[in-house]
Short mmCIF file of C-alpha atoms in Angstrom, two decimals:
data_model
loop_
_atom_site.label_atom_id
_atom_site.label_comp_id
_atom_site.label_asym_id
_atom_site.label_seq_id
_atom_site.Cartn_x
_atom_site.Cartn_y
_atom_site.Cartn_z
CA MET A 12 100.32 -76.17 118.52
CA SER A 13 102.43 -73.44 120.18
CA SER A 14 102.60 -73.28 123.78
CA THR A 15 103.65 -70.09 125.99
CA ILE A 16 107.11 -70.29 127.80
CA GLN A 17 107.01 -68.10 130.91
CA PRO A 18 110.32 -66.15 130.62
CA HIS A 19 112.62 -66.04 133.59
CA ARG A 20 112.48 -62.21 134.78
CA ARG A 21 115.07 -60.54 136.64
CA ASN A 22 115.01 -57.26 138.69
CA SER A 23 115.50 -54.15 136.45
CA LYS A 24 118.18 -51.57 137.23
CA ASP A 25 118.49 -48.07 136.07
CA VAL A 26 119.36 -47.91 132.34
CA PRO A 27 121.77 -45.71 130.30
CA PRO A 28 120.03 -43.34 127.82
CA ARG A 29 119.48 -43.67 124.05
CA LEU A 30 118.64 -47.13 122.94
CA ALA A 31 117.98 -48.72 126.46
CA SER A 32 115.44 -45.88 127.45
CA HIS A 33 113.13 -47.18 124.54
CA LEU A 34 114.23 -50.85 124.18
CA ASP A 35 112.63 -53.77 126.19
CA ALA A 36 115.39 -55.09 128.11
CA ILE A 37 116.71 -55.75 131.56
CA LEU A 38 120.09 -54.64 132.76
CA MET A 39 122.20 -57.50 133.58
CA ASN A 40 125.91 -55.90 134.11
CA PRO A 41 126.53 -52.10 134.17
CA GLY A 42 129.70 -52.63 132.28
CA PRO A 43 131.11 -50.88 130.17
CA PRO A 44 129.60 -51.78 127.91
CA ALA A 45 126.30 -52.22 129.75
CA LEU A 46 124.79 -55.78 129.04
CA TYR A 47 121.25 -56.16 128.50
CA GLN A 48 118.87 -59.13 128.41
CA LEU A 49 115.93 -58.47 125.67
CA ASN A 50 112.57 -59.39 126.91
CA THR A 51 111.22 -61.79 124.52
CA ASP A 52 107.77 -63.47 124.03
CA ARG A 53 108.75 -67.30 124.07
CA LYS A 54 106.67 -70.35 122.57
CA TYR A 55 107.07 -73.76 122.04
CA ILE A 56 106.12 -74.68 118.25
CA ASP A 57 105.82 -78.42 119.07
CA GLY A 58 103.63 -78.05 122.17
CA ASN A 59 104.32 -80.48 124.99
CA GLN A 60 107.42 -82.06 123.31
CA LYS A 61 109.18 -78.89 124.03
CA LYS A 62 112.07 -79.42 121.64
CA VAL A 63 111.39 -76.66 119.15
CA ARG A 64 111.13 -73.03 120.60
CA ARG A 65 110.57 -69.66 119.32
CA TRP A 66 111.58 -66.32 121.23
CA THR A 67 110.48 -63.31 119.54
CA TYR A 68 111.72 -59.80 120.20
CA GLY A 69 109.51 -56.78 119.29
CA LYS A 70 106.06 -56.60 117.52
CA ARG A 71 105.56 -59.14 114.71
CA ASP A 72 104.86 -57.02 111.43
CA LYS A 73 104.24 -59.17 108.29
CA LYS A 74 104.62 -56.07 106.16
CA LYS A 75 108.17 -56.00 106.93
CA GLN A 76 110.78 -58.00 104.74
CA ASN A 77 111.75 -60.83 106.72
CA LYS A 78 115.04 -62.79 106.32
CA VAL A 79 115.60 -66.29 107.39
CA ILE A 80 118.93 -67.86 108.09
CA LEU A 81 120.07 -71.22 109.58
CA MET A 82 122.81 -71.29 111.86
CA VAL A 83 125.04 -74.62 112.18
CA GLY A 84 128.39 -75.07 113.80
CA GLU A 85 130.46 -76.95 116.28
CA THR A 86 130.06 -76.28 120.09
CA GLY A 87 132.56 -73.47 120.99
CA ALA A 88 132.46 -72.02 117.52
CA GLY A 89 131.20 -69.00 118.87
CA LYS A 90 127.66 -69.26 117.66
CA THR A 91 125.84 -67.68 120.62
CA ALA A 92 127.90 -64.31 120.54
CA LEU A 93 127.58 -64.30 116.70
CA ILE A 94 123.65 -64.41 117.30
CA ASN A 95 123.89 -61.60 119.56
CA THR A 96 126.21 -59.52 117.47
CA MET A 97 123.72 -59.81 114.75
CA ILE A 98 120.92 -58.79 116.79
CA ASN A 99 122.61 -55.58 118.15
CA TYR A 100 123.44 -54.49 114.46
CA LEU A 101 119.56 -54.97 113.70
CA LEU A 102 118.89 -52.73 116.80
CA GLY A 103 121.16 -50.00 115.56
CA VAL A 104 123.69 -50.33 118.52
CA LYS A 105 126.73 -48.62 118.11
CA PHE A 106 130.33 -48.63 119.90
CA GLU A 107 130.07 -45.46 121.42
CA ASP A 108 126.72 -46.37 123.03
CA GLU A 109 128.67 -48.63 125.42
CA GLU A 110 125.61 -51.14 125.37
CA PHE A 111 125.26 -54.74 124.31
CA TYR A 112 122.10 -56.65 124.03
CA GLN A 113 121.76 -60.25 123.97
CA ILE A 114 118.69 -62.41 122.98
CA THR A 115 120.27 -65.86 124.31
CA GLU A 116 120.55 -66.61 127.88
CA GLU A 117 123.29 -69.06 127.18
CA ASP A 118 127.01 -68.45 127.08
CA ASP A 119 129.28 -70.13 124.44
CA ASP A 120 131.02 -71.89 127.24
CA ILE A 121 127.80 -73.63 128.56
CA GLU A 122 126.32 -74.05 125.11
CA GLU A 123 126.54 -77.52 125.38
CA SER A 124 123.94 -77.79 128.31
CA LEU A 125 121.48 -76.07 125.83
CA THR A 126 121.85 -78.95 123.38
CA GLN A 127 120.47 -81.32 126.05
CA THR A 128 117.48 -78.90 126.97
CA SER A 129 116.22 -77.68 123.54
CA ALA A 130 117.19 -79.11 120.42
CA ILE A 131 115.98 -76.09 118.25
CA THR A 132 115.67 -72.21 118.71
CA VAL A 133 114.21 -70.04 116.47
CA TYR A 134 115.23 -66.21 117.20
CA GLU A 135 112.78 -63.68 115.57
CA VAL A 136 113.80 -59.63 115.76
CA PHE A 137 111.51 -57.08 114.59
CA VAL A 138 112.61 -53.36 115.16
CA GLU A 139 110.33 -50.49 114.52
CA GLU A 140 112.91 -48.35 113.03
CA ASN A 141 114.19 -51.05 110.70
CA PRO A 142 112.45 -52.03 107.66
CA THR A 143 113.98 -55.70 107.77
CA SER A 144 113.26 -58.27 110.31
CA LEU A 145 115.53 -61.24 110.91
CA THR A 146 114.71 -64.88 111.92
CA ILE A 147 117.66 -66.96 112.96
CA ILE A 148 117.22 -70.74 113.37
CA ASP A 149 119.97 -72.04 115.89
CA THR A 150 120.77 -75.89 115.72
CA PRO A 151 122.93 -75.93 118.92
CA GLY A 152 122.46 -79.90 119.12
CA TYR A 153 123.54 -80.65 115.76
CA THR A 154 127.06 -81.31 116.66
CA ASN A 155 127.15 -82.11 120.35
CA THR A 156 129.07 -85.12 121.78
CA GLU A 157 125.96 -87.42 122.32
CA GLY A 158 126.66 -89.04 118.85
CA TYR A 159 125.26 -89.33 115.53
CA GLU A 160 121.87 -90.43 116.55
CA LYS A 161 121.28 -87.12 118.06
CA ASP A 162 122.16 -85.35 114.93
CA ARG A 163 119.21 -87.43 113.43
CA GLU A 164 116.91 -86.14 115.92
CA ILE A 165 117.63 -82.52 114.84
CA SER A 166 116.37 -83.54 111.42
CA GLU A 167 113.22 -84.43 112.98
CA TYR A 168 113.08 -81.36 114.79
CA LEU A 169 113.57 -79.28 111.59
CA ILE A 170 110.73 -81.42 110.05
CA THR A 171 108.44 -80.17 112.79
CA LEU A 172 109.65 -76.73 112.47
CA PHE A 173 109.06 -76.68 108.58
CA SER A 174 105.81 -78.53 108.47
CA ASP A 175 104.15 -76.75 111.56
CA GLU A 176 101.52 -73.98 110.21
CA ASP A 177 103.38 -71.59 112.60
CA GLY A 178 106.76 -72.74 111.65
CA ILE A 179 109.47 -71.76 109.19
CA HIS A 180 108.46 -72.26 105.24
CA TYR A 181 111.57 -70.65 103.34
CA ILE A 182 115.19 -69.96 104.00
CA ASP A 183 117.43 -67.35 102.57
CA ALA A 184 120.68 -68.61 103.82
CA VAL A 185 122.40 -71.23 105.52
CA CYS A 186 125.55 -70.23 107.63
CA PHE A 187 128.30 -72.42 108.77
CA VAL A 188 130.09 -70.91 111.78
CA MET A 189 133.65 -71.85 112.44
CA LYS A 190 136.98 -70.36 114.00
CA ALA A 191 138.78 -68.18 111.43
CA THR A 192 142.20 -69.89 112.89
CA GLN A 193 140.70 -73.35 112.08
CA ASN A 194 142.90 -75.25 109.43
CA ARG A 195 141.02 -78.40 109.15
CA LEU A 196 137.43 -79.73 109.55
CA SER A 197 136.70 -82.45 111.93
CA GLY A 198 134.94 -85.65 111.00
CA LYS A 199 131.94 -84.29 113.01
CA GLU A 200 132.01 -81.16 111.15
CA LEU A 201 131.93 -82.90 107.67
CA TYR A 202 129.20 -84.88 108.86
CA THR A 203 127.24 -81.93 109.81
CA PHE A 204 127.81 -80.22 106.74
CA HIS A 205 126.83 -83.14 104.53
CA SER A 206 123.75 -83.67 106.79
CA VAL A 207 122.54 -80.27 105.99
CA LEU A 208 123.28 -80.57 102.23
CA SER A 209 121.26 -83.98 102.47
CA LEU A 210 118.44 -81.94 104.13
CA PHE A 211 118.12 -79.49 101.53
CA GLY A 212 119.54 -80.88 98.25
CA ARG A 213 121.91 -79.61 95.91
CA ASP A 214 120.01 -76.63 95.02
CA ILE A 215 120.84 -74.91 98.47
CA GLU A 216 124.44 -74.74 97.47
CA ASN A 217 124.30 -71.01 96.39
CA ASN A 218 122.64 -70.25 99.82
CA ILE A 219 125.51 -71.59 101.77
CA VAL A 220 128.04 -69.06 103.22
CA PHE A 221 130.59 -69.39 105.97
CA LEU A 222 130.77 -67.17 109.33
CA PHE A 223 134.58 -66.96 110.77
CA THR A 224 134.53 -66.22 114.27
CA HIS A 225 137.46 -64.97 116.43
CA SER A 226 138.98 -63.29 113.55
CA ASP A 227 141.72 -60.43 113.76
CA GLY A 228 140.72 -59.03 110.45
CA ARG A 229 143.22 -60.74 108.15
CA HIS A 230 142.48 -62.86 105.27
CA PRO A 231 141.30 -66.25 106.75
CA ARG A 232 143.55 -68.41 104.76
CA ASP A 233 143.63 -71.53 107.02
CA ALA A 234 139.87 -71.76 107.34
CA LEU A 235 139.33 -71.34 103.64
CA SER A 236 142.02 -73.86 102.84
CA ALA A 237 140.23 -76.42 105.14
CA ILE A 238 136.96 -75.73 103.28
CA LYS A 239 138.70 -76.12 99.94
CA LYS A 240 140.37 -79.24 100.97
CA ALA A 241 137.01 -80.75 102.16
CA GLN A 242 135.13 -79.79 99.02
CA ILE A 243 132.15 -78.29 101.00
CA PRO A 244 129.92 -77.13 98.37
CA CYS A 245 128.77 -73.47 98.92
CA ARG A 246 128.38 -69.88 97.47
CA ARG A 247 131.34 -68.61 95.28
CA ASP A 248 132.69 -65.23 94.75
CA GLY A 249 134.30 -63.76 91.52
CA LYS A 250 137.52 -65.43 92.24
CA LYS A 251 135.91 -68.84 93.25
CA GLN A 252 136.65 -68.31 96.81
CA PRO A 253 133.90 -69.57 99.28
CA VAL A 254 131.72 -66.58 100.31
CA HIS A 255 132.51 -65.54 103.93
CA PHE A 256 132.18 -63.09 106.58
CA LEU A 257 134.69 -62.13 109.50
CA PHE A 258 133.69 -61.48 113.33
CA ASN A 259 135.59 -61.06 116.16
CA ASN A 260 133.21 -62.07 119.27
CA GLN A 261 134.61 -59.37 121.58
CA GLN A 262 131.62 -57.03 121.50
CA LYS A 263 130.73 -57.33 125.06
CA GLU A 264 134.25 -57.58 126.27
CA LYS A 265 135.07 -55.16 129.24
CA ARG A 266 136.34 -51.62 128.06
CA ASP A 267 139.27 -49.77 129.11
CA LYS A 268 141.45 -47.11 127.55
CA GLN A 269 144.24 -49.62 126.78
CA CYS A 270 141.96 -51.72 124.44
CA GLU A 271 139.51 -49.42 123.37
CA SER A 272 140.87 -48.92 120.01
CA VAL A 273 141.26 -52.64 119.35
CA LEU A 274 137.54 -53.39 120.55
CA ASN A 275 136.18 -50.58 118.31
CA SER A 276 138.34 -52.07 115.29
CA ALA A 277 136.70 -55.33 115.96
CA TRP A 278 132.95 -53.81 116.57
CA GLU A 279 133.30 -52.07 113.05
CA MET A 280 134.51 -55.18 111.46
CA GLY A 281 131.35 -56.81 112.70
CA GLU A 282 129.14 -54.03 111.41
CA GLU A 283 130.89 -53.94 107.98
CA ASN A 284 130.48 -57.73 107.59
CA MET A 285 126.68 -57.72 108.90
CA SER A 286 126.05 -54.98 106.20
CA GLU A 287 127.31 -57.32 103.49
CA ILE A 288 125.23 -60.17 104.63
CA LEU A 289 122.10 -58.35 104.61
CA THR A 290 122.88 -56.92 101.21
CA LEU A 291 123.48 -60.60 100.28
CA LEU A 292 120.07 -61.53 101.69
CA GLU A 293 118.42 -58.89 99.34
CA GLU A 294 118.99 -61.14 96.43
CA ARG A 295 116.06 -63.15 95.16
CA ASN A 296 117.68 -66.48 96.33
CA ARG A 297 115.06 -67.69 98.72
CA LYS A 298 114.33 -71.29 98.91
CA SER A 299 111.06 -72.60 99.62
CA LEU A 300 111.14 -75.64 102.20
CA GLN A 301 108.24 -77.48 100.52
CA MET A 302 110.58 -79.76 98.80
CA THR A 303 112.97 -80.11 101.63
CA LEU A 304 109.96 -81.12 103.67
CA ASP A 305 108.85 -83.69 101.08
CA VAL A 306 112.47 -84.97 101.04
CA LEU A 307 112.62 -85.68 104.78
CA LYS A 308 109.26 -87.24 105.00
CA GLU A 309 110.24 -89.64 101.94
CA ARG A 310 113.59 -90.28 103.75
CA ARG A 311 111.67 -91.22 106.92
CA GLY A 312 109.46 -93.52 105.05
CA LEU A 313 112.50 -95.36 103.25
CA GLU A 314 114.30 -95.80 106.64
CA ALA A 315 110.94 -97.27 108.10
CA CYS A 316 110.86 -99.64 105.09
CA VAL A 317 114.42 -100.75 105.14
CA SER A 318 113.96 -101.28 109.03
CA ASN A 319 110.99 -103.42 108.59
CA LEU A 320 112.68 -105.32 105.87
CA LYS A 321 115.71 -105.95 108.28
CA GLU A 322 113.56 -107.30 110.66
CA ARG A 323 111.81 -109.65 108.25
CA ILE A 324 114.94 -110.87 106.82
CA SER A 325 116.20 -111.67 110.60
CA GLU A 326 112.90 -113.56 111.20
CA GLU A 327 113.57 -115.83 108.19
CA GLU A 328 116.87 -116.48 109.32
CA VAL A 329 115.49 -117.69 112.53
CA LYS A 330 113.02 -119.98 110.74
CA MET A 331 115.93 -121.40 108.89
CA LYS A 332 117.68 -122.33 112.04
CA GLU A 333 114.47 -123.78 113.41
CA LEU A 334 114.00 -125.95 110.21
CA THR A 335 117.46 -127.13 110.33
CA GLY A 336 117.19 -128.12 114.01
CA ILE A 337 114.22 -130.14 113.08
CA GLN A 338 116.09 -131.67 110.17
CA GLU A 339 118.80 -132.92 112.61
CA ALA A 340 116.40 -134.25 115.05
CA ILE A 341 114.85 -136.44 112.64
CA LYS A 342 118.15 -137.63 111.37
CA GLN A 343 119.38 -138.55 114.76
CA HIS A 344 116.14 -140.38 115.86
CA ARG A 345 115.29 -141.97 112.55
CA GLU A 346 115.48 -145.45 113.88
CA LYS A 347 113.11 -144.69 116.74
CA ILE A 348 110.58 -143.03 114.55
CA GLN A 349 110.73 -146.39 112.27
CA LYS A 350 110.35 -148.38 115.36
CA CYS A 351 107.15 -146.27 116.18
CA GLU A 352 108.58 -145.19 119.54
CA ASN A 353 108.09 -141.66 121.02
CA PHE A 354 111.40 -139.56 121.22
CA GLN A 355 112.19 -136.37 122.41
CA PHE A 356 114.19 -133.96 120.91
CA THR A 357 115.37 -130.24 121.79
CA VAL A 358 114.88 -127.31 119.25
CA ARG A 359 115.31 -123.38 119.47
CA THR A 360 111.97 -121.94 118.42
CA SER A 361 110.88 -118.23 118.17
CA VAL A 362 108.22 -116.53 119.46
CA LYS A 363 106.82 -113.10 118.30
CA GLU A 364 105.75 -110.70 121.39
CA LYS A 365 104.51 -107.36 121.77
CA VAL A 366 106.62 -105.40 124.36
CA SER A 367 106.65 -102.12 126.10
CA THR A 368 109.09 -99.47 125.05
CA ASP A 369 108.81 -97.32 128.28
CA ASP A 370 112.25 -97.84 129.18
CA GLU A 371 113.70 -96.70 126.13
CA TRP A 372 114.46 -93.15 125.50
CA TRP A 373 111.33 -91.00 124.98
CA TRP A 374 111.93 -90.05 121.38
CA SER A 375 112.14 -93.81 120.49
CA ARG A 376 109.03 -94.90 122.53
CA ASN A 377 106.23 -94.66 119.92
CA GLN A 378 105.88 -96.93 117.37
CA THR A 379 103.39 -97.52 114.52
CA CYS A 380 102.69 -101.44 114.09
CA CYS A 381 100.66 -103.38 112.13
CA ASN A 382 98.13 -105.78 114.10
CA VAL A 383 97.61 -108.18 111.14
CA CYS A 384 101.06 -108.79 109.85
CA GLU A 385 102.52 -108.19 113.59
CA GLU A 386 105.12 -106.15 112.29
CA ASN A 387 106.83 -102.78 113.19
CA CYS A 388 106.09 -100.23 110.44
CA HIS A 389 107.37 -97.02 111.61
CA LYS A 390 109.62 -96.43 114.76
CA LYS A 391 109.86 -92.99 116.40
CA CYS A 392 106.44 -92.13 114.99
CA TRP A 393 104.46 -89.11 116.61
CA GLU A 394 101.68 -89.28 114.02
CA GLU A 395 98.39 -91.19 114.10
CA PRO A 396 98.48 -94.16 111.69
CA SER A 397 96.17 -92.37 109.18
CA SER A 398 98.99 -89.38 109.02
CA CYS A 399 101.98 -91.45 109.19
CA GLU A 400 104.45 -91.09 106.50
CA VAL A 401 104.61 -94.59 105.53
CA MET A 402 101.05 -94.36 104.72
CA LYS A 403 100.04 -93.65 100.91
CA LYS A 404 96.48 -93.87 99.50
CA ASN A 405 95.19 -95.11 103.28
CA HIS A 406 97.51 -98.10 102.95
CA CYS A 407 100.91 -98.99 104.53
CA THR A 408 103.94 -98.98 102.27
CA VAL A 409 105.97 -101.08 104.61
CA CYS A 410 104.21 -104.03 106.20
CA THR A 411 104.02 -107.59 104.27
CA GLY A 412 100.43 -107.10 103.63
CA LYS A 413 100.39 -103.48 102.76
CA CYS A 414 97.43 -103.19 105.13
CA HIS A 415 94.93 -100.35 105.60
CA TYR A 416 95.90 -97.67 108.12
CA SER A 417 92.99 -98.78 110.23
CA GLU A 418 94.63 -102.15 110.96
CA HIS A 419 97.46 -100.09 112.50
CA VAL A 420 98.15 -98.62 115.97
CA ARG A 421 100.60 -96.13 117.26
CA GLU A 422 101.40 -97.08 120.88
CA ASN A 423 104.44 -97.34 123.39
CA LYS A 424 104.89 -100.85 122.20
CA LYS A 425 106.69 -102.88 119.57
CA TYR A 426 106.89 -106.32 118.37
CA VAL A 427 110.17 -108.31 118.87
CA VAL A 428 111.13 -112.05 118.20
CA LYS A 429 112.28 -114.15 121.20
CA THR A 430 113.89 -117.59 120.91
CA LYS A 431 113.69 -120.12 123.57
CA THR A 432 114.56 -123.79 123.81
CA ILE A 433 111.95 -126.50 123.89
CA THR A 434 111.71 -129.94 124.30
CA MET A 435 109.02 -132.21 122.65
CA THR A 436 107.95 -135.68 121.58
CA PHE A 437 106.82 -136.48 118.42
CA HIS A 438 103.38 -137.53 119.62
CA GLU A 439 103.39 -134.10 121.37
CA LEU A 440 104.06 -132.41 118.23
CA LYS A 441 101.29 -134.40 116.39
CA LEU A 442 98.64 -133.74 118.90
CA GLU A 443 99.57 -129.94 119.21
CA TYR A 444 98.62 -129.65 115.29
CA GLU A 445 95.47 -131.78 115.56
CA ARG A 446 93.85 -129.53 118.25
CA THR A 447 91.11 -127.48 116.41
CA GLY A 448 90.97 -123.65 116.96
CA GLU A 449 94.23 -123.56 118.98
CA LYS A 450 97.39 -121.76 118.17
CA PRO A 451 100.54 -123.87 118.78
CA LYS A 452 102.82 -122.88 121.21
CA THR A 453 105.61 -123.33 118.70
CA ASN A 454 106.00 -121.11 115.67
CA PHE A 455 106.67 -123.83 113.23
CA ASP A 456 104.91 -124.37 109.83
CA LYS A 457 101.99 -126.77 110.37
CA LYS A 458 102.33 -128.13 106.99
CA ILE A 459 105.92 -129.36 107.93
CA TYR A 460 104.39 -131.10 111.11
CA GLU A 461 101.64 -132.70 109.17
CA ASN A 462 104.29 -134.08 106.91
CA ILE A 463 106.13 -135.17 109.85
CA SER A 464 103.04 -137.24 110.99
CA ASN A 465 102.36 -138.63 107.75
CA GLU A 466 105.96 -139.91 107.44
CA HIS A 467 105.90 -141.50 110.80
CA GLU A 468 103.10 -143.54 109.70
CA ARG A 469 104.99 -144.52 106.67
CA ASN A 470 108.03 -145.26 108.30
CA LYS A 471 106.00 -148.33 109.92
CA LYS A 472 106.07 -150.05 106.63
CA GLU A 473 109.22 -149.15 104.94
CA SER A 474 112.83 -147.96 105.67
CA GLU A 475 114.40 -144.95 103.68
CA ASN A 476 117.89 -143.54 103.72
CA LYS A 477 116.20 -140.21 103.09
CA THR A 478 112.55 -139.66 104.30
CA GLU A 479 110.01 -137.45 102.45
CA ILE A 480 109.89 -135.28 105.45
CA GLU A 481 113.71 -134.52 105.03
CA GLU A 482 112.98 -133.74 101.53
CA LYS A 483 110.26 -131.47 102.43
CA LEU A 484 112.52 -129.60 104.96
CA VAL A 485 115.20 -129.22 102.55
CA ARG A 486 112.49 -127.67 100.18
CA ASP A 487 111.32 -125.40 102.82
CA LEU A 488 114.69 -124.32 103.77
CA GLU A 489 115.46 -123.61 100.08
CA LYS A 490 112.06 -121.46 100.16
CA ILE A 491 113.17 -119.48 103.09
CA LYS A 492 116.63 -118.94 101.56
CA ASN A 493 114.68 -117.53 98.53
CA GLU A 494 112.21 -115.38 100.50
CA LYS A 495 115.41 -113.98 102.49
CA SER A 496 117.10 -113.24 99.08
CA LYS A 497 113.90 -111.62 97.94
CA LEU A 498 113.94 -109.45 100.82
CA LEU A 499 117.55 -108.21 100.49
CA HIS A 500 116.83 -107.44 96.76
CA GLU A 501 113.75 -105.54 97.66
CA ALA A 502 115.98 -103.56 100.45
CA TYR A 503 118.61 -102.91 97.68
CA ILE A 504 116.17 -101.71 95.14
CA ILE A 505 114.56 -99.42 97.87
CA ILE A 506 117.93 -97.96 99.12
CA THR A 507 119.34 -97.67 95.35
CA GLU A 508 116.30 -96.35 93.57
CA GLY A 509 114.98 -93.96 96.30
CA GLY A 510 111.93 -95.97 97.01
CA GLY A 511 110.47 -95.84 93.41
CA LYS A 512 109.46 -99.55 94.02
CA ARG A 513 107.47 -99.04 96.93
#
């Protein structure tokens, strides 16, 4: 559900003629060129989470042909200036108007701060005189310095944007922004490119184009060479070159007689390339995002399944250590058992507890857990159990028992396995499992202790080099090893076959 953002208004000043006389904008700097801030209607698509926002300029008209592009680029590539350049072209601003309009409120040099306040911004521009409207999805946080985990969050935000009734349901182009002088792609950029490809699949390849900023108008040999070397899938022209467009990013530079000719050439280059972009967007090459949404949801389900399996494998390893500890204790105290004496032994035992996640980062707090299996089924979950991605046909695809969603709860808590050292006597061990209706403090298998007790009685009559309980422990250890192997195999199948076995 969308929520409205109250825009930060500034005091208006006198405005120059022509465009400024009928555009809804506020003068920020008299220039030249005069710099204006467009007044936009601002809403959060994701409600109170406030991580996906939409800024709309003009009156939305569903009759207009709307084009949607996704902008991706490293901080400092010039994405913010490029977005404003596109908007000015759509508004019909000319160089001689000595005006420049911006829809963003952030400059490129502080773009990093935007990544920390709002992950995704959707800019919509509807100009009455223009038959085409433009929607730009800006992902400023996609390549910030907070690490790869932050990038994964952007995928989650995109899911919200694509799945919301008031969100985006198709895309016409994916535009990678980079400097024309760049001669290599960083590891972070390569990661970003492949992350986007993994979101949309290989069929998006023909929609991927490059926007080169800070260009002097010459052939961007270095940048194209870097793209080819990195083997980035993208749209190609007749010469098998990556389709690209050139921009200078100097549209709002202060003008004087000395540099007017250079700035005019830069402006004209931007106009020419924007015209080519819109011509490209005229092609019937639109991609529905429904399949992308399905892929993203399926991926989240697979990640949840693998995460759960890793936790279960870890639990099996803890159980193996526990049983090994009992086995060693019995070997060490065999004579005392045979003499019917109580003896003390120390072991590490595991206890599963539900703990609060309030101290974790806000995005990671919500967990969907199974109360029956006592397992974490879906971390970072913001849906009710009945709507959670890991539920299929009303049952969980993750937990051991594949329980009904009604047995699950979404809350700021999760299950963790804690270990502690305890000292017990054999007699105390026996009494603990003879109690009726009480859950033992330790987490060992009841049958193991029953066998230990029986073995204790037998040891009164005979002496053996290897007791049956030890044999039982060996069998139990083998059983746990097999269970661990089974879980590892299940995880392998899920990863390699894309969840076909779930």
